[in-house]
Amino acid sequence: MAHYLLSVIGPADYTGFGTYSSEDEMREAMAETAAFNDRIRAQGSLVYVGGLEAPQTATVVDARGAEPLFTDGPYIESKEGMNGLWLIDVPDLDAALKLAAEASRVCRGAIEVRPFA
């Protein structure tokens, strides 16, 4: 088995409904995502899942110097960012890509798949 990070990529600017265009779309996506999460948890593939607050809530910490430096906001300014994640444990990249395709459909976002070293 191997661990993969599935990152949900979407707009950095959130509306009142997260990254969704309406409350109905948000509720439908959340329900489908919860069902997907329950299914892959039951299969033993889900290690962790979570949504993230907007990138503007981030704090960058750089302690490479004599004193740690704390900076408000994301490390990289962008119109898009990571809005959520799954950590999965699956046999190989093909299995990870298959789950990523399902994840993209249910959460209505692009998914970046990265293996752990």
Short mmCIF file of C-alpha atoms in Angstrom, two decimals:
data_model
loop_
_atom_site.label_atom_id
_atom_site.label_comp_id
_atom_site.label_asym_id
_atom_site.label_seq_id
_atom_site.Cartn_x
_atom_site.Cartn_y
_atom_site.Cartn_z
CA MET A 1 0.00 0.00 0.00
CA ALA A 2 1.09 3.57 -0.63
CA HIS A 3 0.00 6.93 0.66
CA TYR A 4 -1.16 9.69 -1.70
CA LEU A 5 -2.24 13.25 -1.06
CA LEU A 6 -5.31 14.33 -3.01
CA SER A 7 -5.42 18.14 -2.94
CA VAL A 8 -8.61 19.98 -3.86
CA ILE A 9 -7.60 22.94 -6.03
CA GLY A 10 -10.03 25.82 -6.38
CA PRO A 11 -10.51 29.57 -6.19
CA ALA A 12 -8.63 31.37 -3.44
CA ASP A 13 -11.52 33.78 -2.92
CA TYR A 14 -14.38 32.14 -1.06
CA THR A 15 -17.98 33.35 -1.27
CA GLY A 16 -20.66 32.87 1.35
CA PHE A 17 -21.01 29.31 0.05
CA GLY A 18 -17.35 28.35 0.07
CA THR A 19 -16.19 27.74 -3.47
CA TYR A 20 -19.72 26.94 -4.68
CA SER A 21 -22.04 29.23 -6.62
CA SER A 22 -25.10 28.65 -4.43
CA GLU A 23 -26.18 27.17 -1.12
CA ASP A 24 -27.99 24.34 -2.94
CA GLU A 25 -24.85 23.42 -4.89
CA MET A 26 -22.79 23.53 -1.70
CA ARG A 27 -25.22 21.27 0.21
CA GLU A 28 -25.41 18.78 -2.68
CA ALA A 29 -21.62 18.64 -3.02
CA MET A 30 -21.16 18.24 0.74
CA ALA A 31 -23.66 15.37 0.86
CA GLU A 32 -22.02 13.59 -2.08
CA THR A 33 -18.56 14.16 -0.61
CA ALA A 34 -19.65 12.79 2.78
CA ALA A 35 -21.04 9.65 1.10
CA PHE A 36 -17.76 9.26 -0.85
CA ASN A 37 -15.78 9.66 2.38
CA ASP A 38 -17.91 7.06 4.17
CA ARG A 39 -17.42 4.59 1.31
CA ILE A 40 -13.63 4.90 1.08
CA ARG A 41 -13.37 4.84 4.90
CA ALA A 42 -15.31 1.54 4.91
CA GLN A 43 -12.95 0.22 2.19
CA GLY A 44 -9.94 1.07 4.36
CA SER A 45 -8.54 3.63 1.90
CA LEU A 46 -9.19 6.82 3.88
CA VAL A 47 -6.45 7.93 6.26
CA TYR A 48 -7.58 11.55 6.71
CA VAL A 49 -9.87 14.07 5.04
CA GLY A 50 -10.40 17.75 5.75
CA GLY A 51 -11.47 21.05 4.28
CA LEU A 52 -9.36 24.17 4.71
CA GLU A 53 -10.29 27.74 5.52
CA ALA A 54 -9.56 30.33 2.82
CA PRO A 55 -5.86 30.91 1.98
CA GLN A 56 -6.06 34.39 3.53
CA THR A 57 -6.33 32.72 6.96
CA ALA A 58 -2.88 31.12 6.60
CA THR A 59 0.22 32.11 8.53
CA VAL A 60 3.67 31.44 7.13
CA VAL A 61 6.37 30.59 9.67
CA ASP A 62 10.02 30.87 8.65
CA ALA A 63 12.46 29.91 11.40
CA ARG A 64 15.52 29.57 9.22
CA GLY A 65 17.01 32.74 10.71
CA ALA A 66 17.97 33.63 14.26
CA GLU A 67 14.34 34.42 15.16
CA PRO A 68 11.17 32.91 13.68
CA LEU A 69 9.34 35.19 11.24
CA PHE A 70 5.52 35.00 11.16
CA THR A 71 3.77 36.40 8.07
CA ASP A 72 0.00 36.67 7.56
CA GLY A 73 -1.46 35.18 4.41
CA PRO A 74 -0.48 32.34 2.10
CA TYR A 75 3.15 31.68 1.18
CA ILE A 76 2.35 32.01 -2.51
CA GLU A 77 -0.20 34.58 -3.68
CA SER A 78 -2.43 33.01 -6.32
CA LYS A 79 -5.95 33.11 -7.71
CA GLU A 80 -6.25 29.43 -6.82
CA GLY A 81 -5.13 27.37 -3.88
CA MET A 82 -5.54 24.14 -1.93
CA ASN A 83 -9.02 24.15 -0.41
CA GLY A 84 -9.10 20.67 1.06
CA LEU A 85 -7.38 17.33 1.09
CA TRP A 86 -7.64 13.62 1.37
CA LEU A 87 -4.82 11.38 2.55
CA ILE A 88 -5.44 7.92 1.16
CA ASP A 89 -3.77 4.52 1.43
CA VAL A 90 -4.17 2.53 -1.79
CA PRO A 91 -2.18 -0.15 -3.65
CA ASP A 92 -0.81 2.06 -6.44
CA LEU A 93 -1.09 5.24 -8.52
CA ASP A 94 -3.88 3.81 -10.68
CA ALA A 95 -6.04 3.26 -7.60
CA ALA A 96 -5.21 6.79 -6.39
CA LEU A 97 -6.17 8.30 -9.75
CA LYS A 98 -9.45 6.39 -9.77
CA LEU A 99 -10.36 7.75 -6.32
CA ALA A 100 -9.19 11.23 -7.37
CA ALA A 101 -11.59 11.17 -10.32
CA GLU A 102 -14.46 10.27 -7.99
CA ALA A 103 -13.36 12.90 -5.48
CA SER A 104 -13.26 15.57 -8.19
CA ARG A 105 -16.78 14.70 -9.30
CA VAL A 106 -18.34 14.74 -5.82
CA CYS A 107 -16.63 17.87 -4.52
CA ARG A 108 -16.75 19.66 -7.88
CA GLY A 109 -13.11 20.69 -7.82
CA ALA A 110 -9.86 19.83 -9.57
CA ILE A 111 -7.72 17.31 -7.68
CA GLU A 112 -3.93 17.15 -7.61
CA VAL A 113 -2.53 13.70 -6.80
CA ARG A 114 0.92 13.41 -5.20
CA PRO A 115 2.63 10.33 -3.77
CA PHE A 116 4.50 10.49 -0.49
CA ALA A 117 8.23 9.83 -0.68
#
